[in-house]
């Protein structure tokens, strides 16, 4: 039995063949993009439409939540920074989540969007869910890890980034 070595240096693009295994590998990040994008859309809209959340104080407010986690967070100074303007911080998180979600779902500046999602998740892990015991009860660490493959790989298929990359190649007459 002889074995051959692959000599191609790039994976086939959409519609260029390949077996089921190759197709599964190419589309592996798509479910993650959809899940994180939809989840962050929901999270951002939920914050913006919750009348109690975007207040300095009161039940369910961002201000009271940040004051409650201040002493148990990994970086109390980060919580103190948010407490200078809790409502502004709440809006920043909500709009940040929406921007990350839109970029992720559309695949536009996908690595930058994923980095934004990772930074939001990291900041929430180090502040709000840091004291979760055991650590895996806090979901922000899991979201941080879920963003990592998208930071590394971006959105190579079914994305505006891929369409723009293809268009640039066509204009330059370059190699796929």
mmCIF file of C-alpha atoms in Angstrom:
data_model
loop_
_atom_site.group_PDB
_atom_site.id
_atom_site.type_symbol
_atom_site.label_atom_id
_atom_site.label_comp_id
_atom_site.label_asym_id
_atom_site.label_seq_id
_atom_site.Cartn_x
_atom_site.Cartn_y
_atom_site.Cartn_z
ATOM 1 C CA UNK A 1 0.000 0.000 0.000
ATOM 2 C CA UNK A 2 1.405 3.369 -0.912
ATOM 3 C CA UNK A 3 0.683 6.614 0.807
ATOM 4 C CA UNK A 4 0.771 9.963 -0.830
ATOM 5 C CA UNK A 5 1.466 13.309 0.684
ATOM 6 C CA UNK A 6 -0.770 16.318 0.152
ATOM 7 C CA UNK A 7 1.023 18.949 -1.833
ATOM 8 C CA UNK A 8 -1.643 21.634 -1.895
ATOM 9 C CA UNK A 9 -0.890 24.607 0.326
ATOM 10 C CA UNK A 10 -4.395 25.915 0.732
ATOM 11 C CA UNK A 11 -7.709 24.360 1.507
ATOM 12 C CA UNK A 12 -10.371 24.417 -1.194
ATOM 13 C CA UNK A 13 -12.807 27.307 -1.107
ATOM 14 C CA UNK A 14 -16.558 27.065 -1.047
ATOM 15 C CA UNK A 15 -17.821 24.960 -3.918
ATOM 16 C CA UNK A 16 -14.400 23.595 -4.862
ATOM 17 C CA UNK A 17 -15.024 20.054 -3.799
ATOM 18 C CA UNK A 18 -13.446 18.195 -0.950
ATOM 19 C CA UNK A 19 -14.968 15.417 1.046
ATOM 20 C CA UNK A 20 -17.413 15.564 3.907
ATOM 21 C CA UNK A 21 -14.559 15.717 6.356
ATOM 22 C CA UNK A 22 -13.046 18.754 4.631
ATOM 23 C CA UNK A 23 -16.444 20.460 4.509
ATOM 24 C CA UNK A 24 -17.050 19.748 8.201
ATOM 25 C CA UNK A 25 -13.660 21.243 9.055
ATOM 26 C CA UNK A 26 -14.319 24.354 6.949
ATOM 27 C CA UNK A 27 -17.702 24.967 8.561
ATOM 28 C CA UNK A 28 -16.688 23.991 12.125
ATOM 29 C CA UNK A 29 -16.683 27.563 13.456
ATOM 30 C CA UNK A 30 -20.036 28.536 11.962
ATOM 31 C CA UNK A 31 -22.195 27.101 14.794
ATOM 32 C CA UNK A 32 -19.960 28.868 17.320
ATOM 33 C CA UNK A 33 -20.293 32.167 15.439
ATOM 34 C CA UNK A 34 -24.067 31.822 15.332
ATOM 35 C CA UNK A 35 -24.353 30.855 19.003
ATOM 36 C CA UNK A 36 -22.104 33.645 20.277
ATOM 37 C CA UNK A 37 -23.609 36.223 17.925
ATOM 38 C CA UNK A 38 -27.208 35.431 18.859
ATOM 39 C CA UNK A 39 -26.333 35.206 22.564
ATOM 40 C CA UNK A 40 -24.577 38.577 22.581
ATOM 41 C CA UNK A 41 -27.438 40.185 20.604
ATOM 42 C CA UNK A 42 -29.829 38.886 23.242
ATOM 43 C CA UNK A 43 -27.571 40.024 26.111
ATOM 44 C CA UNK A 44 -27.185 43.527 24.706
ATOM 45 C CA UNK A 45 -30.878 43.978 23.944
ATOM 46 C CA UNK A 46 -31.834 42.517 27.321
ATOM 47 C CA UNK A 47 -29.698 45.124 29.094
ATOM 48 C CA UNK A 48 -31.033 47.990 26.977
ATOM 49 C CA UNK A 49 -34.681 47.028 27.484
ATOM 50 C CA UNK A 50 -34.486 46.228 31.205
ATOM 51 C CA UNK A 51 -35.733 49.345 32.992
ATOM 52 C CA UNK A 52 -34.112 48.297 36.278
ATOM 53 C CA UNK A 53 -30.666 47.410 34.871
ATOM 54 C CA UNK A 54 -29.629 50.823 33.585
ATOM 55 C CA UNK A 55 -29.896 52.603 36.944
ATOM 56 C CA UNK A 56 -27.377 53.701 39.562
ATOM 57 C CA UNK A 57 -29.155 51.801 42.306
ATOM 58 C CA UNK A 58 -32.144 49.640 43.071
ATOM 59 C CA UNK A 59 -33.046 45.988 42.663
ATOM 60 C CA UNK A 60 -31.548 44.584 39.464
ATOM 61 C CA UNK A 61 -29.485 47.706 38.717
ATOM 62 C CA UNK A 62 -25.977 47.661 37.282
ATOM 63 C CA UNK A 63 -24.848 49.906 40.151
ATOM 64 C CA UNK A 64 -26.049 47.551 42.892
ATOM 65 C CA UNK A 65 -24.684 44.535 41.043
ATOM 66 C CA UNK A 66 -21.227 46.108 40.755
ATOM 67 C CA UNK A 67 -21.233 47.197 44.419
ATOM 68 C CA UNK A 68 -22.208 43.630 45.424
ATOM 69 C CA UNK A 69 -19.288 42.027 43.553
ATOM 70 C CA UNK A 70 -16.665 44.662 44.316
ATOM 71 C CA UNK A 71 -14.998 42.929 47.275
ATOM 72 C CA UNK A 72 -15.063 39.452 45.722
ATOM 73 C CA UNK A 73 -13.744 40.438 42.288
ATOM 74 C CA UNK A 74 -10.222 39.700 41.078
ATOM 75 C CA UNK A 75 -9.699 43.350 40.138
ATOM 76 C CA UNK A 76 -11.646 45.642 42.500
ATOM 77 C CA UNK A 77 -10.145 48.678 40.739
ATOM 78 C CA UNK A 78 -12.003 47.672 37.559
ATOM 79 C CA UNK A 79 -15.253 47.564 39.517
ATOM 80 C CA UNK A 80 -14.418 50.954 41.081
ATOM 81 C CA UNK A 81 -13.947 52.339 37.575
ATOM 82 C CA UNK A 82 -17.387 51.071 36.550
ATOM 83 C CA UNK A 83 -18.915 52.577 39.689
ATOM 84 C CA UNK A 84 -17.819 56.080 38.659
ATOM 85 C CA UNK A 85 -20.650 55.921 36.125
ATOM 86 C CA UNK A 86 -22.637 52.699 36.484
ATOM 87 C CA UNK A 87 -25.246 53.711 33.905
ATOM 88 C CA UNK A 88 -22.549 54.665 31.381
ATOM 89 C CA UNK A 89 -20.797 51.367 32.062
ATOM 90 C CA UNK A 90 -24.084 49.491 31.543
ATOM 91 C CA UNK A 91 -24.640 51.224 28.208
ATOM 92 C CA UNK A 92 -21.023 50.549 27.170
ATOM 93 C CA UNK A 93 -21.381 46.837 27.909
ATOM 94 C CA UNK A 94 -24.766 46.609 26.148
ATOM 95 C CA UNK A 95 -23.645 48.461 23.001
ATOM 96 C CA UNK A 96 -20.332 46.592 23.054
ATOM 97 C CA UNK A 97 -22.206 43.287 23.118
ATOM 98 C CA UNK A 98 -24.360 44.393 20.186
ATOM 99 C CA UNK A 99 -21.359 45.538 18.131
ATOM 100 C CA UNK A 100 -19.541 42.270 18.830
ATOM 101 C CA UNK A 101 -22.646 40.250 17.934
ATOM 102 C CA UNK A 102 -23.274 42.063 14.651
ATOM 103 C CA UNK A 103 -19.620 41.754 13.603
ATOM 104 C CA UNK A 104 -19.631 38.063 14.510
ATOM 105 C CA UNK A 105 -22.882 37.203 12.753
ATOM 106 C CA UNK A 106 -22.000 39.131 9.597
ATOM 107 C CA UNK A 107 -18.371 38.063 9.702
ATOM 108 C CA UNK A 108 -17.288 41.688 9.359
ATOM 109 C CA UNK A 109 -13.970 42.426 11.057
ATOM 110 C CA UNK A 110 -14.608 39.048 12.641
ATOM 111 C CA UNK A 111 -11.318 38.748 14.525
ATOM 112 C CA UNK A 112 -11.729 42.219 15.985
ATOM 113 C CA UNK A 113 -15.339 41.442 16.944
ATOM 114 C CA UNK A 114 -14.224 38.191 18.581
ATOM 115 C CA UNK A 115 -11.478 40.024 20.444
ATOM 116 C CA UNK A 116 -14.116 42.469 21.694
ATOM 117 C CA UNK A 117 -16.293 39.567 22.831
ATOM 118 C CA UNK A 118 -13.327 37.964 24.566
ATOM 119 C CA UNK A 119 -12.482 41.229 26.354
ATOM 120 C CA UNK A 120 -16.084 41.696 27.502
ATOM 121 C CA UNK A 121 -16.141 38.103 28.769
ATOM 122 C CA UNK A 122 -12.748 38.532 30.450
ATOM 123 C CA UNK A 123 -13.821 41.717 32.223
ATOM 124 C CA UNK A 124 -17.052 40.091 33.410
ATOM 125 C CA UNK A 125 -15.166 36.993 34.570
ATOM 126 C CA UNK A 126 -12.642 39.052 36.547
ATOM 127 C CA UNK A 127 -15.392 41.105 38.178
ATOM 128 C CA UNK A 128 -18.894 39.635 38.267
ATOM 129 C CA UNK A 129 -18.299 35.880 38.151
ATOM 130 C CA UNK A 130 -14.832 35.668 39.726
ATOM 131 C CA UNK A 131 -16.179 34.430 43.061
ATOM 132 C CA UNK A 132 -18.164 31.556 41.522
ATOM 133 C CA UNK A 133 -17.263 28.402 43.400
ATOM 134 C CA UNK A 134 -16.501 26.075 41.795
ATOM 135 C CA UNK A 135 -15.155 28.249 38.995
ATOM 136 C CA UNK A 136 -17.146 26.484 36.279
ATOM 137 C CA UNK A 137 -20.430 27.777 37.708
ATOM 138 C CA UNK A 138 -19.547 31.198 36.312
ATOM 139 C CA UNK A 139 -20.234 31.204 32.583
ATOM 140 C CA UNK A 140 -18.009 34.166 31.652
ATOM 141 C CA UNK A 141 -14.858 32.018 31.609
ATOM 142 C CA UNK A 142 -16.539 29.564 29.216
ATOM 143 C CA UNK A 143 -17.534 32.464 26.935
ATOM 144 C CA UNK A 144 -13.960 33.760 27.024
ATOM 145 C CA UNK A 145 -12.700 30.354 25.881
ATOM 146 C CA UNK A 146 -15.428 30.134 23.211
ATOM 147 C CA UNK A 147 -14.292 33.439 21.682
ATOM 148 C CA UNK A 148 -10.666 32.262 21.405
ATOM 149 C CA UNK A 149 -11.041 30.128 18.213
ATOM 150 C CA UNK A 150 -12.794 33.033 16.501
ATOM 151 C CA UNK A 151 -10.015 35.425 17.546
ATOM 152 C CA UNK A 152 -7.492 33.019 16.006
ATOM 153 C CA UNK A 153 -9.379 32.017 12.847
ATOM 154 C CA UNK A 154 -11.806 34.836 12.148
ATOM 155 C CA UNK A 155 -14.718 34.018 9.853
ATOM 156 C CA UNK A 156 -13.228 32.349 6.784
ATOM 157 C CA UNK A 157 -16.560 31.281 5.257
ATOM 158 C CA UNK A 158 -20.017 32.772 4.855
ATOM 159 C CA UNK A 159 -18.798 36.181 5.959
ATOM 160 C CA UNK A 160 -18.332 39.690 4.673
ATOM 161 C CA UNK A 161 -14.621 39.341 5.461
ATOM 162 C CA UNK A 162 -14.381 36.354 3.074
ATOM 163 C CA UNK A 163 -16.371 38.191 0.394
ATOM 164 C CA UNK A 164 -14.132 41.259 0.663
ATOM 165 C CA UNK A 165 -11.006 39.088 0.582
ATOM 166 C CA UNK A 166 -12.277 37.305 -2.539
ATOM 167 C CA UNK A 167 -13.108 40.619 -4.204
ATOM 168 C CA UNK A 168 -9.603 41.965 -3.479
ATOM 169 C CA UNK A 169 -8.084 38.817 -5.000
ATOM 170 C CA UNK A 170 -10.203 39.143 -8.123
ATOM 171 C CA UNK A 171 -9.258 42.801 -8.569
ATOM 172 C CA UNK A 172 -5.585 42.066 -8.177
ATOM 173 C CA UNK A 173 -5.820 38.994 -10.424
ATOM 174 C CA UNK A 174 -4.169 37.118 -7.619
ATOM 175 C CA UNK A 175 -4.006 33.523 -6.605
ATOM 176 C CA UNK A 176 -6.861 32.254 -4.471
#
